[in-house]
Short mmCIF file of C-alpha atoms in Angstrom, two decimals:
data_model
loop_
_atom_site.label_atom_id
_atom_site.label_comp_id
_atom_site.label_asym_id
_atom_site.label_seq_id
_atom_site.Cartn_x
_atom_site.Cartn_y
_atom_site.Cartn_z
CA UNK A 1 24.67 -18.00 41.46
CA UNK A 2 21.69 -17.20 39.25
CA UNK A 3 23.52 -16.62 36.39
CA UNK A 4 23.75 -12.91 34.31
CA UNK A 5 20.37 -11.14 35.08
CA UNK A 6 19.34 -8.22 32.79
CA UNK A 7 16.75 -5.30 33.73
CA UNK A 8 14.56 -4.22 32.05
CA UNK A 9 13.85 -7.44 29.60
CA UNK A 10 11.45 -5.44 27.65
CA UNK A 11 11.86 -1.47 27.43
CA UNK A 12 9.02 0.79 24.86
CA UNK A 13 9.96 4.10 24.52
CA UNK A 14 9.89 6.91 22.95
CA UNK A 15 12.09 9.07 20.31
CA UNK A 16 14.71 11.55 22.21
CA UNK A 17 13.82 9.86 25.68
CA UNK A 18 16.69 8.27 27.95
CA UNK A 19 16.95 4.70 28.61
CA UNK A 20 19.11 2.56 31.25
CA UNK A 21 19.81 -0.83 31.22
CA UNK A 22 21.12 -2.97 34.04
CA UNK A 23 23.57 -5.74 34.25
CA UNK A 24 24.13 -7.60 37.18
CA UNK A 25 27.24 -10.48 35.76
CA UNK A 26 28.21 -13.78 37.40
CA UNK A 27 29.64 -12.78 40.93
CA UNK A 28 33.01 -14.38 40.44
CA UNK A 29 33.70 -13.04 36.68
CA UNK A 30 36.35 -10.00 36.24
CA UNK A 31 35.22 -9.60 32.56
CA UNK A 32 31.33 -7.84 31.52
CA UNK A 33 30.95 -7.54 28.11
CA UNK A 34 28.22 -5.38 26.18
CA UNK A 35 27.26 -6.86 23.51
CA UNK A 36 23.91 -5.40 20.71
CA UNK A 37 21.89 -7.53 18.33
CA UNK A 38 19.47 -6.57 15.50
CA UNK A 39 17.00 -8.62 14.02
CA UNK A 40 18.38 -11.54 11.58
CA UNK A 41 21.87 -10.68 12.99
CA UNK A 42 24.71 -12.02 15.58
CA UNK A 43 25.65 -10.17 18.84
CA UNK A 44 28.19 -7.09 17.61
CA UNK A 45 30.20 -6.08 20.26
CA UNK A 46 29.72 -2.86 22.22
CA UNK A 47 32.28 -1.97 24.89
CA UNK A 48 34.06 -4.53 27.83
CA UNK A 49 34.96 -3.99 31.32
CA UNK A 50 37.49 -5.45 33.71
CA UNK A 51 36.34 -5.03 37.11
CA UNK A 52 35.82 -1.53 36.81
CA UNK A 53 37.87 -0.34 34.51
CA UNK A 54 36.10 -0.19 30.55
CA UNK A 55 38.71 -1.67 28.46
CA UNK A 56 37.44 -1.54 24.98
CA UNK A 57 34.72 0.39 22.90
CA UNK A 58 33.51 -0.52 19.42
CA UNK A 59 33.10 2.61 16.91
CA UNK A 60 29.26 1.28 17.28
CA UNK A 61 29.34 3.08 20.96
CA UNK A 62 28.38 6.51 19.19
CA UNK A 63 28.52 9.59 22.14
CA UNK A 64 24.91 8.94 22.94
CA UNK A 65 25.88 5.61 24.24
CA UNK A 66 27.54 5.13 28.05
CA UNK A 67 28.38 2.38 30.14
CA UNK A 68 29.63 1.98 33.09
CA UNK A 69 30.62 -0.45 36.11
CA UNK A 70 30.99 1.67 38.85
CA UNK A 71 32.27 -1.04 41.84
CA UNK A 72 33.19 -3.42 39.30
CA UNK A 73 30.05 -5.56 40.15
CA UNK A 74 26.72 -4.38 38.32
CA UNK A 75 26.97 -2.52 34.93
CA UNK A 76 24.55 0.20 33.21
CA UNK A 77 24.35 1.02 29.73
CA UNK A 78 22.79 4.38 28.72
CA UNK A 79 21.53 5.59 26.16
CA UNK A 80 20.31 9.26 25.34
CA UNK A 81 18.51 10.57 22.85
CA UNK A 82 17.29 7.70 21.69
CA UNK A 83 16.27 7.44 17.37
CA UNK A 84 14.56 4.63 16.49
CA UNK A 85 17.41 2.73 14.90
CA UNK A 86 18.73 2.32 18.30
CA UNK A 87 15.76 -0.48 18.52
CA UNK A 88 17.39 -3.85 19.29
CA UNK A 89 18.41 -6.78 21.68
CA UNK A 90 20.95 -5.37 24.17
CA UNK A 91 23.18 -8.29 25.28
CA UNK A 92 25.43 -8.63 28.57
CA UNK A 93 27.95 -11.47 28.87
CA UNK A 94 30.63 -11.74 31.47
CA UNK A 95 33.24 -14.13 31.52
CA UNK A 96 36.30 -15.14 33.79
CA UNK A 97 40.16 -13.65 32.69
CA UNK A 98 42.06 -15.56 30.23
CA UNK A 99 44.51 -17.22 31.93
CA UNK A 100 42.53 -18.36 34.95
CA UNK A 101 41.76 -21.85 33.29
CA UNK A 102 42.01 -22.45 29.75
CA UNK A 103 38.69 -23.51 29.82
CA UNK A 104 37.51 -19.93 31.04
CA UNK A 105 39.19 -17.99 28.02
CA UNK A 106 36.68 -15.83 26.36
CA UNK A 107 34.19 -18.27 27.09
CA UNK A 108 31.19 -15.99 27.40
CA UNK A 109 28.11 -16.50 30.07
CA UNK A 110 25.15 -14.66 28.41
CA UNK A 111 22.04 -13.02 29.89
CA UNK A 112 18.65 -12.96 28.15
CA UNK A 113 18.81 -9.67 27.07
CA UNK A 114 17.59 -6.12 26.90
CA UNK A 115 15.15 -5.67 23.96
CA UNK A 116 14.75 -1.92 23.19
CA UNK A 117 11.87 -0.70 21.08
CA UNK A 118 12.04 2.89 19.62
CA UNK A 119 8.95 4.46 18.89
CA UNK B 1 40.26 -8.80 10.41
CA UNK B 2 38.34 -11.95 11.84
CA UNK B 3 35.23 -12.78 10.47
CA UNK B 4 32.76 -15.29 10.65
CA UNK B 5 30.17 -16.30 7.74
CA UNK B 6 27.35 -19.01 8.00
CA UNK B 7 26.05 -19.48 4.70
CA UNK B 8 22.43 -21.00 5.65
CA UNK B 9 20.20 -18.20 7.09
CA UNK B 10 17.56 -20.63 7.42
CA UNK B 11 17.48 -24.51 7.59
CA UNK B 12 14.77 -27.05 7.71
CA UNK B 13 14.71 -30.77 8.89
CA UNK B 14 12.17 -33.46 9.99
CA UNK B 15 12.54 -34.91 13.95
CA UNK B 16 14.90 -37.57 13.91
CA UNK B 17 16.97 -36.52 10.97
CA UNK B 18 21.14 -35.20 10.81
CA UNK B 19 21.83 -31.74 10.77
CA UNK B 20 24.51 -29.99 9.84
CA UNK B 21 25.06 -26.64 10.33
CA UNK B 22 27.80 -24.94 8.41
CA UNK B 23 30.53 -22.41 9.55
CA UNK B 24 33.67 -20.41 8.00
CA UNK B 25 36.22 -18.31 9.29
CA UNK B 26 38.73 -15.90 8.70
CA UNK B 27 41.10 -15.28 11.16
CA UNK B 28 45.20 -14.83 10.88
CA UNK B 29 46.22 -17.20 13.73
CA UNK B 30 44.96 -20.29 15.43
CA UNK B 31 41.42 -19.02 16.89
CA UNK B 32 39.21 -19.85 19.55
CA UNK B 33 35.58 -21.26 17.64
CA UNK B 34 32.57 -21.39 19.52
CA UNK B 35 28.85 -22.71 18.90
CA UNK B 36 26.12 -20.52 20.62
CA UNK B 37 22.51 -21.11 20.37
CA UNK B 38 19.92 -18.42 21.12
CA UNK B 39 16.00 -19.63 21.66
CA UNK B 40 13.12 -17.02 20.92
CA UNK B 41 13.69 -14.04 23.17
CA UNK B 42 16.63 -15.62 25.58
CA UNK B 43 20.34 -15.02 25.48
CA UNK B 44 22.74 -17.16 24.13
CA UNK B 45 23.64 -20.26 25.50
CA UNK B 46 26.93 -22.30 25.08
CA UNK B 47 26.62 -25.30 22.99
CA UNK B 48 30.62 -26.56 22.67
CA UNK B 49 33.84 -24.88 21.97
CA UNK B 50 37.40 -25.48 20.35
CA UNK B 51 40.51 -24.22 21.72
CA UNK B 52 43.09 -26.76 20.66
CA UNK B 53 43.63 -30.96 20.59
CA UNK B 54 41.26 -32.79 19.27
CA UNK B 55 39.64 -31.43 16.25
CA UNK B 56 36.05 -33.35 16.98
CA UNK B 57 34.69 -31.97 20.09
CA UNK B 58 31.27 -32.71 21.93
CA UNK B 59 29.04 -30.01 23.66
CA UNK B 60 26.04 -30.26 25.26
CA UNK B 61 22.31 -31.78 23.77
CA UNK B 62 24.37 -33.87 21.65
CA UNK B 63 25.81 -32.05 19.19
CA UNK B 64 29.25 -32.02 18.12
CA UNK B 65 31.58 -30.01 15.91
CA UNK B 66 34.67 -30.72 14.03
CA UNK B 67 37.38 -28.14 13.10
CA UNK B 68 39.13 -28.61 10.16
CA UNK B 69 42.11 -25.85 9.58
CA UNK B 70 42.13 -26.35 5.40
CA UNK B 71 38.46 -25.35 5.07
CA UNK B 72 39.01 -23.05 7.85
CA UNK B 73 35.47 -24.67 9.01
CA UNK B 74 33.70 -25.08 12.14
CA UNK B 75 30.86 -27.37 11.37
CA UNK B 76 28.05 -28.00 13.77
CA UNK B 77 26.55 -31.61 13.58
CA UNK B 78 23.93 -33.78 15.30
CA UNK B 79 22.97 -37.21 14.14
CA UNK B 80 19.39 -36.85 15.32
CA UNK B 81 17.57 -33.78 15.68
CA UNK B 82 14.55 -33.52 18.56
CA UNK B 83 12.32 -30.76 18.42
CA UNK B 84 13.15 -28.88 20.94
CA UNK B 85 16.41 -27.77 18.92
CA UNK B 86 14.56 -25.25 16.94
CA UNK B 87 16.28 -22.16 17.79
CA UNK B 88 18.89 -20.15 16.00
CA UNK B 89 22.34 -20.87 16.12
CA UNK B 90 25.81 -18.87 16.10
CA UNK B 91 29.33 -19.84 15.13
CA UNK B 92 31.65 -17.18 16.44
CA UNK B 93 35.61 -16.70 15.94
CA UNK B 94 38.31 -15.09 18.89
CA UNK B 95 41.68 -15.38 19.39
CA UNK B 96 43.62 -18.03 21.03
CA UNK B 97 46.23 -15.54 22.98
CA UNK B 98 43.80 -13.88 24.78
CA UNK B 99 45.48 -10.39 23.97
CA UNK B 100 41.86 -9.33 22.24
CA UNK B 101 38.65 -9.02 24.24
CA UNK B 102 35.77 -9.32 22.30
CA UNK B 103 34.09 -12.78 19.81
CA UNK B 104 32.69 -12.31 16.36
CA UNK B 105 29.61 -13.76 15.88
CA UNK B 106 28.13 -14.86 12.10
CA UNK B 107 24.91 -13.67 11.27
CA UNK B 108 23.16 -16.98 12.76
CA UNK B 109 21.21 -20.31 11.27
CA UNK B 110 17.49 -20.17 12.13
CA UNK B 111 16.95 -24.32 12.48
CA UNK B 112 13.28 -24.98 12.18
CA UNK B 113 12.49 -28.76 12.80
CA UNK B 114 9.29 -30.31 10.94
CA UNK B 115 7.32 -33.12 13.51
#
């Protein structure tokens, strides 16, 4: 296993336009996690999913902002409309379930990001 | 609510010296504490973690931290700093029942080292 791969690592674009953002986690890890980070700041969580099923959404996931893991493998994260304080590092994790080790608990396997420049 | 706060944004040392890298929680129960650090345009890598036991544990590239519950501190230490540790680093805070799903990171320690 590779590891948590990210696509696109670098993404220009423009005010109003659409972007997508690809997530492929660690094969044998129930949990992908969505995670953004701004300049100067820590990763602020986004939204989770268990296999396929989105568990969680921060109040930071305005309506412009989707996600989804459609097979409970790969994730996309979508945003529309973009404005240019949606410019940032977009971060996926994935981890194993609590419970399946201690040692797996919320232990978080990070990729190397999405950054997303808003012109 | 949990929260995290690391009260250096910025810290420089020489090659070869200590470091210490300081981190404080808030958090109602017994928490899970991490140590995370992030090079220039990667992710964020594990460095060590604390779930319970002994309060000094070891993580990778030689750096330890010790949790201590009356300060409510996670402190990241290394007795000899190389230069390839330059990086930023993050202390985040989750809970130790596994009922919540999601870490809170601090704001991050940008570690330059001198040669």
């Amino acid at each position: 296993d590779t590891g948590v791969s990210q696509d696109p690592r670098h993404k220009i674009t423009k005010r109003g336009q659409n972007v997508t953002f690809r997530c492929d986690p660690i094969s044998e890890h129930n949990r992908l996690y969505w995670y953004r980070q701004t300049l100067g700041q820590g990763p602020e969580f986004l939204t989770y999913f268990q296999n396929e099923a989105q568990l969680e959404k921060s109040r930071l996931l305005s309506d412009r902002f989707s996600a989804e893991r459609p097979k409970g493998s790969f994730s996309t994260l979508e945003i529309q409309r973009t404005e240019q304080g949606d410019s940032a590092m977009y971060l996926c994790a994935s981890s194993p379930i609590p419970g399946q080790g201690v040692s797996g608990a919320n232990v978080l396997t990070f990729g190397a990001g999405s950054r997303l420049t808003v012109l | 609510a949990q929260s995290v706060t690391q009260p250096d944004i910025h810290i420089t040392v020489s090659e070869g010296a200590s470091l210490e890298l300081r981190c404080n929680y808030s958090y109602g129960a017994t928490p899970y504490l991490f140590w995370y650090v992030q090079s220039p345009g990667q992710g964020l890598q594990l460095l060590l973690k604390y779930f319970s036991g002994d309060t000094l544990v070891q993580g990778i590239k030689g750096f330890e931290a010790e949790f201590k519950r009356s300060q409510s501190s996670f402190n990241l230490r290394k007795p000899s700093v190389h230069w390839s540790d330059a990086a930023e680093y993050f202390c985040a805070v989750g809970p130790s029942s596994g009922s919540a799903r999601q870490l809170t990171f601090g704001s991050g320690t940008q570690l330059t080292v001198l040669p």
